mmCIF file of C-alpha atoms in Angstrom:
data_model
loop_
_atom_site.group_PDB
_atom_site.id
_atom_site.type_symbol
_atom_site.label_atom_id
_atom_site.label_comp_id
_atom_site.label_asym_id
_atom_site.label_seq_id
_atom_site.Cartn_x
_atom_site.Cartn_y
_atom_site.Cartn_z
ATOM 1 C CA MET A 1 10.984 -145.284 65.752
ATOM 2 C CA SER A 2 11.996 -143.313 62.652
ATOM 3 C CA ALA A 3 15.628 -142.450 62.048
ATOM 4 C CA LEU A 4 16.805 -138.941 62.791
ATOM 5 C CA PRO A 5 17.318 -136.730 59.720
ATOM 6 C CA PRO A 6 20.984 -136.211 58.738
ATOM 7 C CA VAL A 7 22.729 -133.080 59.990
ATOM 8 C CA PRO A 8 22.863 -130.596 57.104
ATOM 9 C CA ARG A 9 26.368 -129.923 55.857
ATOM 10 C CA THR A 10 27.697 -126.377 55.685
ATOM 11 C CA PRO A 11 28.225 -125.203 52.065
ATOM 12 C CA TRP A 12 31.729 -124.134 51.166
ATOM 13 C CA LYS A 13 30.796 -120.460 50.716
ATOM 14 C CA ALA A 14 29.528 -120.274 54.293
ATOM 15 C CA ILE A 15 32.790 -121.829 55.512
ATOM 16 C CA ARG A 16 34.765 -119.301 53.472
ATOM 17 C CA ASP A 17 32.755 -116.400 54.878
ATOM 18 C CA ASP A 18 33.067 -117.620 58.476
ATOM 19 C CA LEU A 19 36.834 -117.996 58.166
ATOM 20 C CA ALA A 20 37.115 -114.591 56.511
ATOM 21 C CA ARG A 21 35.121 -113.103 59.400
ATOM 22 C CA ASP A 22 37.417 -114.750 61.945
ATOM 23 C CA ILE A 23 40.393 -113.187 60.173
ATOM 24 C CA ALA A 24 38.809 -109.747 59.837
ATOM 25 C CA GLN A 25 37.820 -109.672 63.512
ATOM 26 C CA GLY A 26 41.228 -110.830 64.741
ATOM 27 C CA ARG A 27 40.252 -114.256 66.005
ATOM 28 C CA LEU A 28 42.735 -115.558 63.425
ATOM 29 C CA PRO A 29 45.473 -112.892 63.440
ATOM 30 C CA PRO A 30 48.119 -112.441 60.715
ATOM 31 C CA GLY A 31 50.566 -115.329 60.761
ATOM 32 C CA ALA A 32 48.223 -117.649 62.662
ATOM 33 C CA GLN A 33 47.968 -121.238 61.485
ATOM 34 C CA LEU A 34 44.530 -122.524 60.543
ATOM 35 C CA PRO A 35 43.140 -125.568 62.373
ATOM 36 C CA THR A 36 43.705 -128.856 60.591
ATOM 37 C CA GLU A 37 41.360 -129.985 57.849
ATOM 38 C CA THR A 38 39.888 -132.594 60.203
ATOM 39 C CA GLU A 39 39.189 -129.940 62.848
ATOM 40 C CA LEU A 40 37.560 -127.636 60.292
ATOM 41 C CA CYS A 41 35.370 -130.467 59.012
ATOM 42 C CA LYS A 42 34.202 -131.111 62.573
ATOM 43 C CA ARG A 43 33.611 -127.424 63.328
ATOM 44 C CA PHE A 44 31.487 -126.832 60.243
ATOM 45 C CA ALA A 45 29.930 -130.301 60.025
ATOM 46 C CA ALA A 46 31.230 -130.352 56.466
ATOM 47 C CA GLY A 47 33.046 -132.703 54.163
ATOM 48 C CA ARG A 48 36.670 -132.362 53.186
ATOM 49 C CA HIS A 49 35.768 -131.174 49.690
ATOM 50 C CA SER A 50 33.826 -128.188 51.051
ATOM 51 C CA VAL A 51 36.583 -127.252 53.507
ATOM 52 C CA ARG A 52 39.274 -127.516 50.840
ATOM 53 C CA ARG A 53 37.249 -125.411 48.419
ATOM 54 C CA ALA A 54 36.705 -122.701 51.038
ATOM 55 C CA VAL A 55 40.386 -122.616 52.025
ATOM 56 C CA ASN A 56 41.460 -122.586 48.379
ATOM 57 C CA ALA A 57 39.156 -119.633 47.650
ATOM 58 C CA LEU A 58 40.739 -117.610 50.477
ATOM 59 C CA ALA A 59 44.209 -118.606 49.288
ATOM 60 C CA VAL A 60 43.442 -117.392 45.761
ATOM 61 C CA GLU A 61 42.268 -114.089 47.240
ATOM 62 C CA GLY A 62 45.559 -113.811 49.116
ATOM 63 C CA THR A 63 43.944 -114.023 52.562
ATOM 64 C CA LEU A 64 45.529 -117.396 53.334
ATOM 65 C CA ARG A 65 48.927 -118.856 52.453
ATOM 66 C CA VAL A 66 49.309 -122.610 51.954
ATOM 67 C CA GLU A 67 52.784 -123.970 52.696
ATOM 68 C CA GLN A 68 53.351 -127.535 51.592
ATOM 69 C CA GLY A 69 54.334 -129.739 54.498
ATOM 70 C CA ARG A 70 53.668 -127.033 57.095
ATOM 71 C CA GLY A 71 50.016 -126.048 56.922
ATOM 72 C CA THR A 72 47.820 -123.070 56.069
ATOM 73 C CA PHE A 73 48.468 -119.644 57.547
ATOM 74 C CA VAL A 74 46.760 -116.273 57.633
ATOM 75 C CA GLU A 75 48.671 -114.019 55.258
ATOM 76 C CA ALA A 76 50.738 -111.595 57.288
ATOM 77 C CA ALA A 77 52.127 -109.537 54.411
ATOM 78 C CA PRO A 78 50.995 -105.898 54.432
ATOM 79 C CA MET A 79 49.460 -104.254 51.374
ATOM 80 C CA ILE A 80 52.235 -102.131 49.911
ATOM 81 C CA ARG A 81 51.564 -98.886 48.063
ATOM 82 C CA TYR A 82 54.083 -98.746 45.252
ATOM 83 C CA ALA A 83 54.436 -95.541 43.265
ATOM 84 C CA ILE A 84 55.491 -95.755 39.631
ATOM 85 C CA GLY A 85 56.935 -92.581 38.167
ATOM 86 C CA ARG A 86 59.934 -91.256 36.312
ATOM 87 C CA ARG A 87 62.068 -91.690 39.448
ATOM 88 C CA THR A 88 60.661 -94.949 40.791
ATOM 89 C CA ARG A 89 62.936 -96.503 43.437
ATOM 90 C CA PHE A 90 62.320 -99.872 45.097
ATOM 91 C CA ARG A 91 64.095 -99.053 48.354
ATOM 92 C CA ARG A 92 62.556 -95.597 48.710
ATOM 93 C CA ASN A 93 59.032 -96.893 48.051
ATOM 94 C CA LEU A 94 59.320 -99.408 50.870
ATOM 95 C CA ALA A 95 61.354 -97.321 53.308
ATOM 96 C CA ASP A 96 58.822 -94.485 53.099
ATOM 97 C CA GLN A 97 56.201 -96.918 54.448
ATOM 98 C CA GLY A 98 58.363 -98.119 57.323
ATOM 99 C CA LEU A 99 59.188 -101.398 55.594
ATOM 100 C CA SER A 100 62.649 -102.904 55.364
ATOM 101 C CA PRO A 101 63.579 -103.546 51.708
ATOM 102 C CA SER A 102 65.937 -106.347 50.758
ATOM 103 C CA GLY A 103 66.801 -108.493 47.761
ATOM 104 C CA GLU A 104 68.128 -111.945 46.983
ATOM 105 C CA ASP A 105 70.210 -112.861 43.939
ATOM 106 C CA LEU A 106 68.734 -116.012 42.425
ATOM 107 C CA GLU A 107 70.680 -116.098 39.164
ATOM 108 C CA GLN A 108 73.437 -114.069 37.488
ATOM 109 C CA THR A 109 74.751 -114.724 33.987
ATOM 110 C CA VAL A 110 76.323 -112.895 31.053
ATOM 111 C CA LEU A 111 74.906 -113.668 27.617
ATOM 112 C CA PRO A 112 74.419 -112.161 24.147
ATOM 113 C CA ALA A 113 71.494 -109.740 24.227
ATOM 114 C CA PRO A 114 68.251 -111.262 22.868
ATOM 115 C CA GLY A 115 66.606 -109.213 20.154
ATOM 116 C CA HIS A 116 63.947 -107.554 22.313
ATOM 117 C CA VAL A 117 66.537 -106.663 24.965
ATOM 118 C CA ALA A 118 68.940 -105.237 22.387
ATOM 119 C CA ARG A 119 66.163 -103.056 20.969
ATOM 120 C CA ALA A 120 65.178 -101.786 24.412
ATOM 121 C CA LEU A 121 68.791 -100.957 25.309
ATOM 122 C CA ALA A 122 69.621 -99.537 21.852
ATOM 123 C CA ILE A 123 72.575 -101.903 21.453
ATOM 124 C CA ALA A 124 73.488 -104.383 18.753
ATOM 125 C CA ALA A 125 71.871 -107.809 18.904
ATOM 126 C CA GLY A 126 74.405 -110.148 20.437
ATOM 127 C CA ASP A 127 76.180 -107.508 22.534
ATOM 128 C CA ARG A 128 76.939 -108.898 25.987
ATOM 129 C CA VAL A 129 74.515 -108.081 28.783
ATOM 130 C CA HIS A 130 74.173 -109.029 32.429
ATOM 131 C CA ARG A 131 71.053 -111.119 33.025
ATOM 132 C CA LEU A 132 70.005 -110.951 36.668
ATOM 133 C CA LEU A 133 67.142 -112.696 38.423
ATOM 134 C CA ARG A 134 66.432 -111.254 41.864
ATOM 135 C CA ARG A 135 63.726 -111.564 44.468
ATOM 136 C CA GLY A 136 62.544 -108.444 46.257
ATOM 137 C CA LEU A 137 61.302 -108.622 49.839
ATOM 138 C CA ALA A 138 59.556 -106.288 52.263
ATOM 139 C CA ASP A 139 60.219 -107.120 55.911
ATOM 140 C CA GLY A 140 61.360 -110.546 54.720
ATOM 141 C CA VAL A 141 58.161 -111.276 52.751
ATOM 142 C CA PRO A 142 58.585 -111.896 48.986
ATOM 143 C CA ILE A 143 56.794 -109.280 46.900
ATOM 144 C CA SER A 144 58.509 -109.379 43.506
ATOM 145 C CA LEU A 145 60.767 -111.201 41.095
ATOM 146 C CA GLY A 146 62.938 -109.103 38.830
ATOM 147 C CA LEU A 147 64.518 -110.209 35.542
ATOM 148 C CA SER A 148 66.917 -107.434 34.509
ATOM 149 C CA PHE A 149 69.384 -106.783 31.709
ATOM 150 C CA TYR A 150 72.280 -104.289 31.775
ATOM 151 C CA PRO A 151 74.990 -103.664 29.144
ATOM 152 C CA VAL A 152 78.301 -105.169 30.245
ATOM 153 C CA THR A 153 80.196 -102.270 28.632
ATOM 154 C CA LEU A 154 78.423 -99.762 30.920
ATOM 155 C CA PHE A 155 78.463 -101.771 34.160
ATOM 156 C CA PRO A 156 81.166 -104.457 34.075
ATOM 157 C CA ASP A 157 81.159 -104.908 37.875
ATOM 158 C CA LEU A 158 77.394 -104.777 38.447
ATOM 159 C CA PRO A 159 76.895 -108.361 39.749
ATOM 160 C CA GLU A 160 79.736 -108.066 42.259
ATOM 161 C CA ARG A 161 78.389 -104.759 43.565
ATOM 162 C CA LEU A 162 74.888 -106.183 43.949
ATOM 163 C CA ARG A 163 76.278 -109.131 45.900
ATOM 164 C CA ALA A 164 78.042 -106.622 48.149
ATOM 165 C CA GLY A 165 74.667 -105.098 49.003
ATOM 166 C CA GLN A 166 74.737 -101.986 46.832
ATOM 167 C CA SER A 167 71.548 -100.772 45.186
ATOM 168 C CA VAL A 168 71.195 -100.247 41.442
ATOM 169 C CA THR A 169 70.925 -96.509 42.107
ATOM 170 C CA ASP A 170 74.297 -96.552 43.924
ATOM 171 C CA ILE A 171 75.888 -98.539 41.111
ATOM 172 C CA TYR A 172 74.564 -96.138 38.498
ATOM 173 C CA ARG A 173 75.936 -93.218 40.499
ATOM 174 C CA ASP A 174 79.378 -94.822 40.802
ATOM 175 C CA HIS A 175 79.467 -95.087 37.026
ATOM 176 C CA GLY A 176 78.708 -91.418 36.511
ATOM 177 C CA ILE A 177 74.906 -91.601 36.263
ATOM 178 C CA ALA A 178 73.663 -89.134 38.875
ATOM 179 C CA ASP A 179 69.990 -89.548 38.002
ATOM 180 C CA TYR A 180 67.853 -91.820 35.852
ATOM 181 C CA PHE A 181 64.242 -92.153 34.760
ATOM 182 C CA ARG A 182 61.760 -94.638 33.380
ATOM 183 C CA GLN A 183 61.525 -94.170 29.646
ATOM 184 C CA SER A 184 58.528 -96.474 29.361
ATOM 185 C CA THR A 185 56.395 -98.780 31.474
ATOM 186 C CA VAL A 186 54.124 -101.621 30.336
ATOM 187 C CA ILE A 187 51.826 -103.265 32.920
ATOM 188 C CA PHE A 188 49.696 -106.406 32.555
ATOM 189 C CA THR A 189 48.445 -109.326 34.654
ATOM 190 C CA ARG A 190 48.703 -113.085 34.171
ATOM 191 C CA ARG A 191 48.860 -116.301 36.155
ATOM 192 C CA PRO A 192 52.285 -117.162 37.564
ATOM 193 C CA ASP A 193 54.141 -120.243 36.465
ATOM 194 C CA PRO A 194 54.773 -122.831 39.224
ATOM 195 C CA GLN A 195 58.289 -121.559 39.983
ATOM 196 C CA GLU A 196 57.112 -117.940 40.240
ATOM 197 C CA ALA A 197 54.274 -118.908 42.581
ATOM 198 C CA GLU A 198 56.664 -120.871 44.780
ATOM 199 C CA LEU A 199 59.233 -118.067 44.944
ATOM 200 C CA LEU A 200 56.521 -115.507 45.769
ATOM 201 C CA ARG A 201 54.882 -117.878 48.298
ATOM 202 C CA GLN A 202 51.465 -117.381 46.794
ATOM 203 C CA HIS A 203 48.700 -119.562 45.409
ATOM 204 C CA PRO A 204 49.296 -120.537 41.755
ATOM 205 C CA ASP A 205 45.803 -119.323 40.823
ATOM 206 C CA GLN A 206 46.395 -115.872 42.303
ATOM 207 C CA PRO A 207 47.435 -113.476 39.516
ATOM 208 C CA VAL A 208 50.692 -111.594 39.363
ATOM 209 C CA MET A 209 51.241 -108.081 38.060
ATOM 210 C CA VAL A 210 53.975 -107.814 35.440
ATOM 211 C CA VAL A 211 55.741 -104.473 34.982
ATOM 212 C CA GLN A 212 58.155 -104.096 32.057
ATOM 213 C CA LYS A 213 60.331 -100.996 32.049
ATOM 214 C CA THR A 214 63.358 -99.364 30.476
ATOM 215 C CA ASP A 215 65.564 -96.968 32.455
ATOM 216 C CA VAL A 216 67.395 -94.091 30.769
ATOM 217 C CA ASP A 217 69.930 -91.584 32.051
ATOM 218 C CA ALA A 218 69.497 -87.809 31.954
ATOM 219 C CA THR A 219 70.497 -87.737 28.259
ATOM 220 C CA GLY A 220 67.924 -90.359 27.302
ATOM 221 C CA ARG A 221 70.451 -93.189 26.857
ATOM 222 C CA PRO A 222 68.956 -96.583 27.823
ATOM 223 C CA ILE A 223 70.890 -98.127 30.712
ATOM 224 C CA GLY A 224 68.699 -100.981 31.935
ATOM 225 C CA HIS A 225 65.713 -103.079 30.880
ATOM 226 C CA SER A 226 63.718 -105.286 33.217
ATOM 227 C CA GLN A 227 60.545 -107.221 33.885
ATOM 228 C CA ALA A 228 59.223 -107.275 37.441
ATOM 229 C CA ILE A 229 56.699 -109.905 38.511
ATOM 230 C CA TRP A 230 54.776 -108.684 41.531
ATOM 231 C CA ALA A 231 52.644 -110.627 44.013
ATOM 232 C CA GLY A 232 49.249 -109.268 43.007
ATOM 233 C CA GLY A 233 47.694 -109.567 46.446
ATOM 234 C CA ARG A 234 50.451 -107.660 48.250
ATOM 235 C CA VAL A 235 51.080 -104.586 46.127
ATOM 236 C CA GLN A 236 48.890 -101.679 45.068
ATOM 237 C CA PHE A 237 50.333 -99.457 42.357
ATOM 238 C CA THR A 238 49.914 -95.723 41.952
ATOM 239 C CA LEU A 239 51.053 -93.805 38.877
ATOM 240 C CA ASP A 240 52.882 -90.479 39.036
ATOM 241 C CA THR A 241 51.195 -88.324 36.383
ATOM 242 C CA LEU A 242 52.892 -85.000 37.055
ATOM 243 C CA ASP A 243 54.405 -83.163 34.119
ATOM 244 C CA PRO A 244 57.988 -84.344 33.437
ATOM 245 C CA GLY A 245 59.214 -80.767 33.756
ATOM 246 C CA GLN A 246 58.249 -80.544 37.413
ATOM 247 C CA ASP A 247 60.979 -80.906 39.986
ATOM 248 C CA SER A 248 61.212 -84.287 41.687
ATOM 249 C CA GLN A 249 60.779 -82.682 45.104
ATOM 250 C CA GLU A 250 57.249 -81.688 44.091
ATOM 251 C CA ARG A 251 56.189 -85.213 43.254
ATOM 252 C CA THR A 252 53.568 -87.111 45.199
ATOM 253 C CA THR A 253 52.898 -90.841 45.438
ATOM 254 C CA ASP A 254 49.122 -90.338 45.456
ATOM 255 C CA VAL A 255 47.034 -90.903 42.327
#
């Protein structure tokens, strides 16, 4: 009697598509933990390499989130529409979508301004600046890392106020700056470094969006320079292209 032919193994792309379908149709809802690798191998009659490749592909897309030591979960973070304009505000962008904005101070130091920071802030190289590293969250989910620089002479108490829960807009206002604008914005994508990927809870092969900006007050004086690193799979940017002379109340967040 001849031996039975081997059971064909499911290719990794078919596994990826089946899992994506389960997620799209709600059989694996946001936040749900995926079955173990052994269970997935049994379900799809596939080897570990194929299962790992399929899961990794969905993680790179941002559909799944791999947490070391805990397992693999369906990404529960909502896609955020973030409007960039002359009056861009982190808290307002999120609050307008029913999301709760928050931030975490990861590092705060005072140092001589590096050359590129001094040029952006129109100060002398070596002038003291606050260097702040913060993580921005929406409903508790990390969406951005912000590396910011502010002149110490303008905002001597800025770190203490941030730790007390005040927003940058409130701090500006307390120092006599009633309104401020983006003077310039530079946007590009790249791969995150390992620390950035860990802090954003995303796959290291999933790209991040980097937004560099300089804020100025109503007179055009630079007051802050920063680089924001955004989780690429969780944020969709729109650009405010209305004429600068239009009143802010007429602005729209749609492209």
